PDB file of C-alpha atoms in Angstrom:
ATOM      1  CA  UNK A   1       4.768   0.068  10.694  1.00 42.00           C
ATOM      2  CA  UNK A   2       7.294   0.756  13.349  1.00 44.00           C
ATOM      3  CA  UNK A   3       9.108  -2.459  14.130  1.00 40.00           C
ATOM      4  CA  UNK A   4      11.598  -2.316  16.998  1.00 41.00           C
ATOM      5  CA  UNK A   5      13.994  -0.421  14.692  1.00 40.00           C
ATOM      6  CA  UNK A   6      16.251  -3.408  13.993  1.00 41.00           C
ATOM      7  CA  UNK A   7      16.437  -2.122  10.452  1.00 47.00           C
ATOM      8  CA  UNK A   8      15.320   1.003   8.675  1.00 50.00           C
ATOM      9  CA  UNK A   9      11.660   0.093   8.099  1.00 54.00           C
ATOM     10  CA  UNK A  10       9.109   2.722   7.173  1.00 61.00           C
ATOM     11  CA  UNK A  11       6.382   3.094   9.778  1.00 74.00           C
ATOM     12  CA  UNK A  12       3.085   1.673   8.558  1.00 79.00           C
ATOM     13  CA  UNK A  13      -0.202   2.263  10.330  1.00 84.00           C
ATOM     14  CA  UNK A  14      -2.673  -0.547  10.812  1.00 87.00           C
ATOM     15  CA  UNK A  15      -6.438  -0.028  10.562  1.00 94.00           C
ATOM     16  CA  UNK A  16      -8.659  -2.770  11.978  1.00 93.00           C
ATOM     17  CA  UNK A  17     -12.189  -2.558  10.578  1.00 96.00           C
ATOM     18  CA  UNK A  18     -14.272  -4.958  12.639  1.00 94.00           C
ATOM     19  CA  UNK A  19     -17.402  -4.579  14.756  1.00 94.00           C
ATOM     20  CA  UNK A  20     -16.489  -7.565  16.957  1.00 90.00           C
ATOM     21  CA  UNK A  21     -14.619  -6.350  20.052  1.00 91.00           C
ATOM     22  CA  UNK A  22     -13.216  -9.797  20.854  1.00 86.00           C
ATOM     23  CA  UNK A  23     -11.716 -10.203  17.363  1.00 83.00           C
ATOM     24  CA  UNK A  24     -10.249  -6.682  17.416  1.00 85.00           C
ATOM     25  CA  UNK A  25      -8.678  -7.247  20.844  1.00 85.00           C
ATOM     26  CA  UNK A  26      -7.250 -10.588  19.662  1.00 80.00           C
ATOM     27  CA  UNK A  27      -5.626  -8.859  16.673  1.00 78.00           C
ATOM     28  CA  UNK A  28      -4.076  -6.190  18.886  1.00 80.00           C
ATOM     29  CA  UNK A  29      -2.868  -8.851  21.348  1.00 79.00           C
ATOM     30  CA  UNK A  30      -1.219 -10.818  18.522  1.00 75.00           C
ATOM     31  CA  UNK A  31       0.591  -7.679  17.374  1.00 73.00           C
ATOM     32  CA  UNK A  32       1.936  -7.131  20.891  1.00 75.00           C
ATOM     33  CA  UNK A  33       3.053 -10.778  21.148  1.00 75.00           C
ATOM     34  CA  UNK A  34       5.038 -10.286  17.962  1.00 69.00           C
ATOM     35  CA  UNK A  35       6.474  -7.097  19.528  1.00 70.00           C
ATOM     36  CA  UNK A  36       5.172  -4.926  16.725  1.00 68.00           C
ATOM     37  CA  UNK A  37       4.894  -1.333  17.813  1.00 68.00           C
ATOM     38  CA  UNK A  38       2.848  -0.063  14.918  1.00 74.00           C
ATOM     39  CA  UNK A  39       0.142   2.489  15.480  1.00 83.00           C
ATOM     40  CA  UNK A  40      -3.190   0.667  15.448  1.00 87.00           C
ATOM     41  CA  UNK A  41      -6.517   2.325  14.679  1.00 94.00           C
ATOM     42  CA  UNK A  42      -9.970   0.764  14.815  1.00 95.00           C
ATOM     43  CA  UNK A  43     -13.258   1.356  13.069  1.00 96.00           C
ATOM     44  CA  UNK A  44     -16.421  -0.619  13.784  1.00 96.00           C
ATOM     45  CA  UNK A  45     -17.789  -0.477  10.227  1.00 96.00           C
ATOM     46  CA  UNK A  46     -16.971   0.733   6.729  1.00 95.00           C
ATOM     47  CA  UNK A  47     -18.408   4.216   7.215  1.00 97.00           C
ATOM     48  CA  UNK A  48     -16.283   4.867  10.274  1.00 97.00           C
ATOM     49  CA  UNK A  49     -13.214   3.507   8.459  1.00 97.00           C
ATOM     50  CA  UNK A  50     -13.771   5.860   5.512  1.00 97.00           C
ATOM     51  CA  UNK A  51     -14.096   8.797   7.902  1.00 97.00           C
ATOM     52  CA  UNK A  52     -10.793   7.902   9.584  1.00 97.00           C
ATOM     53  CA  UNK A  53      -8.997   7.478   6.255  1.00 96.00           C
ATOM     54  CA  UNK A  54     -10.411  10.594   4.574  1.00 95.00           C
ATOM     55  CA  UNK A  55      -9.727  12.811   7.584  1.00 94.00           C
ATOM     56  CA  UNK A  56      -6.080  11.737   7.679  1.00 92.00           C
ATOM     57  CA  UNK A  57      -6.489  10.284  11.174  1.00 95.00           C
ATOM     58  CA  UNK A  58      -4.834   7.111   9.886  1.00 93.00           C
ATOM     59  CA  UNK A  59      -1.514   8.259   8.450  1.00 89.00           C
ATOM     60  CA  UNK A  60      -0.258   6.856   5.188  1.00 85.00           C
ATOM     61  CA  UNK A  61       1.100   4.310   4.451  1.00 84.00           C
ATOM     62  CA  UNK A  62      -1.332   1.900   6.054  1.00 88.00           C
ATOM     63  CA  UNK A  63      -2.641  -1.635   5.882  1.00 88.00           C
ATOM     64  CA  UNK A  64      -6.310  -2.407   6.473  1.00 94.00           C
ATOM     65  CA  UNK A  65      -7.511  -5.585   8.208  1.00 92.00           C
ATOM     66  CA  UNK A  66     -11.145  -5.827   7.124  1.00 94.00           C
ATOM     67  CA  UNK A  67     -14.056  -7.892   8.347  1.00 93.00           C
ATOM     68  CA  UNK A  68     -16.883  -8.400   5.847  1.00 93.00           C
ATOM     69  CA  UNK A  69     -19.900  -8.820   8.145  1.00 91.00           C
ATOM     70  CA  UNK A  70     -20.544  -5.469   9.815  1.00 92.00           C
ATOM     71  CA  UNK A  71     -23.527  -3.135  10.343  1.00 91.00           C
ATOM     72  CA  UNK A  72     -24.160   0.140   8.438  1.00 91.00           C
ATOM     73  CA  UNK A  73     -21.514  -0.502   5.739  1.00 95.00           C
ATOM     74  CA  UNK A  74     -20.157  -4.022   5.358  1.00 95.00           C
ATOM     75  CA  UNK A  75     -16.711  -4.941   4.099  1.00 94.00           C
ATOM     76  CA  UNK A  76     -17.645  -5.433   0.448  1.00 95.00           C
ATOM     77  CA  UNK A  77     -19.494  -2.085   0.375  1.00 96.00           C
ATOM     78  CA  UNK A  78     -16.427  -0.491   1.971  1.00 97.00           C
ATOM     79  CA  UNK A  79     -14.151  -2.033  -0.684  1.00 96.00           C
ATOM     80  CA  UNK A  80     -16.437  -0.710  -3.447  1.00 96.00           C
ATOM     81  CA  UNK A  81     -16.103   2.859  -2.153  1.00 96.00           C
ATOM     82  CA  UNK A  82     -12.397   2.459  -1.349  1.00 96.00           C
ATOM     83  CA  UNK A  83     -11.495   1.315  -4.862  1.00 95.00           C
ATOM     84  CA  UNK A  84     -13.391   4.182  -6.529  1.00 95.00           C
ATOM     85  CA  UNK A  85     -11.842   6.919  -4.357  1.00 95.00           C
ATOM     86  CA  UNK A  86      -8.653   8.237  -6.061  1.00 93.00           C
ATOM     87  CA  UNK A  87      -7.059   9.076  -2.695  1.00 91.00           C
ATOM     88  CA  UNK A  88      -7.768   5.677  -1.127  1.00 93.00           C
ATOM     89  CA  UNK A  89      -7.679   3.218  -4.022  1.00 90.00           C
ATOM     90  CA  UNK A  90      -4.034   2.291  -3.309  1.00 88.00           C
ATOM     91  CA  UNK A  91      -4.878   0.869   0.129  1.00 91.00           C
ATOM     92  CA  UNK A  92      -3.574  -2.595   0.954  1.00 90.00           C
ATOM     93  CA  UNK A  93      -6.420  -4.661   2.385  1.00 94.00           C
ATOM     94  CA  UNK A  94      -6.415  -8.080   4.009  1.00 91.00           C
ATOM     95  CA  UNK A  95      -9.865  -9.568   4.612  1.00 92.00           C
ATOM     96  CA  UNK A  96     -10.224 -11.406   7.929  1.00 87.00           C
ATOM     97  CA  UNK A  97     -13.734 -12.863   8.045  1.00 83.00           C
ATOM     98  CA  UNK A  98     -16.016 -15.675   9.124  1.00 82.00           C
ATOM     99  CA  UNK A  99     -17.607 -15.730   5.656  1.00 79.00           C
ATOM    100  CA  UNK A 100     -16.812 -18.894   3.728  1.00 80.00           C
ATOM    101  CA  UNK A 101     -19.026 -17.797   0.858  1.00 85.00           C
ATOM    102  CA  UNK A 102     -17.360 -18.266  -2.525  1.00 90.00           C
ATOM    103  CA  UNK A 103     -19.250 -15.168  -3.684  1.00 93.00           C
ATOM    104  CA  UNK A 104     -17.672 -13.058  -0.930  1.00 91.00           C
ATOM    105  CA  UNK A 105     -14.212 -14.456  -1.646  1.00 92.00           C
ATOM    106  CA  UNK A 106     -14.452 -13.749  -5.383  1.00 94.00           C
ATOM    107  CA  UNK A 107     -15.982 -10.300  -4.780  1.00 94.00           C
ATOM    108  CA  UNK A 108     -13.159  -9.385  -2.378  1.00 93.00           C
ATOM    109  CA  UNK A 109     -10.436 -10.443  -4.816  1.00 93.00           C
ATOM    110  CA  UNK A 110     -12.182  -8.516  -7.595  1.00 94.00           C
ATOM    111  CA  UNK A 111     -11.612  -5.477  -5.389  1.00 94.00           C
ATOM    112  CA  UNK A 112      -7.895  -6.302  -5.267  1.00 93.00           C
ATOM    113  CA  UNK A 113      -7.470  -7.466  -1.691  1.00 93.00           C
ATOM    114  CA  UNK A 114      -3.998  -8.700  -0.754  1.00 88.00           C
ATOM    115  CA  UNK A 115      -5.385 -11.754   1.017  1.00 85.00           C
ATOM    116  CA  UNK A 116      -8.535 -13.449   2.337  1.00 87.00           C
ATOM    117  CA  UNK A 117      -8.237 -15.295   5.650  1.00 83.00           C
ATOM    118  CA  UNK A 118     -10.961 -17.189   7.502  1.00 80.00           C
ATOM    119  CA  UNK A 119     -11.132 -16.190  11.155  1.00 75.00           C
ATOM    120  CA  UNK A 120     -11.695 -19.849  12.075  1.00 69.00           C
ATOM    121  CA  UNK A 121      -8.188 -20.624  10.780  1.00 56.00           C
ATOM    122  CA  UNK A 122      -6.838 -17.742  12.821  1.00 57.00           C
ATOM    123  CA  UNK A 123      -7.824 -19.458  16.075  1.00 54.00           C
ATOM    124  CA  UNK A 124      -5.269 -22.129  15.304  1.00 54.00           C
ATOM    125  CA  UNK A 125      -2.699 -20.068  13.419  1.00 63.00           C
ATOM    126  CA  UNK A 126      -3.285 -16.535  14.676  1.00 63.00           C
ATOM    127  CA  UNK A 127       0.331 -15.550  15.240  1.00 65.00           C
ATOM    128  CA  UNK A 128       1.304 -17.033  11.876  1.00 69.00           C
ATOM    129  CA  UNK A 129      -1.308 -14.892  10.105  1.00 68.00           C
ATOM    130  CA  UNK A 130      -0.102 -11.754  11.868  1.00 67.00           C
ATOM    131  CA  UNK A 131       3.501 -12.763  11.135  1.00 69.00           C
ATOM    132  CA  UNK A 132       2.620 -13.076   7.449  1.00 70.00           C
ATOM    133  CA  UNK A 133       1.176  -9.576   7.442  1.00 69.00           C
ATOM    134  CA  UNK A 134       4.239  -8.277   9.298  1.00 69.00           C
ATOM    135  CA  UNK A 135       6.559  -9.820   6.696  1.00 65.00           C
ATOM    136  CA  UNK A 136       4.422  -8.313   3.951  1.00 68.00           C
ATOM    137  CA  UNK A 137       4.847  -4.745   5.186  1.00 63.00           C
ATOM    138  CA  UNK A 138       8.540  -5.269   5.827  1.00 66.00           C
ATOM    139  CA  UNK A 139       9.193  -6.479   2.282  1.00 63.00           C
ATOM    140  CA  UNK A 140       6.730  -4.519   0.158  1.00 64.00           C
ATOM    141  CA  UNK A 141       7.045  -0.815  -0.582  1.00 63.00           C
ATOM    142  CA  UNK A 142       3.732   0.868   0.212  1.00 58.00           C
ATOM    143  CA  UNK A 143       2.616   4.163  -1.320  1.00 61.00           C
ATOM    144  CA  UNK A 144       2.497   7.306   0.787  1.00 65.00           C
ATOM    145  CA  UNK A 145      -0.247   9.703  -0.170  1.00 63.00           C
ATOM    146  CA  UNK A 146      -0.157  13.446   0.309  1.00 56.00           C
ATOM    147  CA  UNK A 147      -3.585  14.772   1.244  1.00 50.00           C
TER     148      UNK A 147
END
């Protein structure tokens, strides 16, 4: 992600996959408050997200912020397809959800998510969560795919 060029960071795209407009706007607002200038894309469900990723609309490397409860293709269905696609399996995914189901949490980690955050906790600590994700992409080398 492009971060005010204080240092030589690789630009990382951010894909928000969430059908809730209010949550998506809150994520984008938090990014602006942290002065992160990364390119942000949005999909309203898993199918739309796969289309954006497979078409190359979202340039690599990227981080996905994924809701679980969505129409057409939910987050767990999306993760299932993502992890079986050789071109997309490397994707870094953080789940941001209202689901407190232990089954959902375990299923998400079985699909190798980088983190699972309850949206209720984000109300209180929203900037901290986004700061954590920012630090992650600054410190971790992400793969770049050639399509």
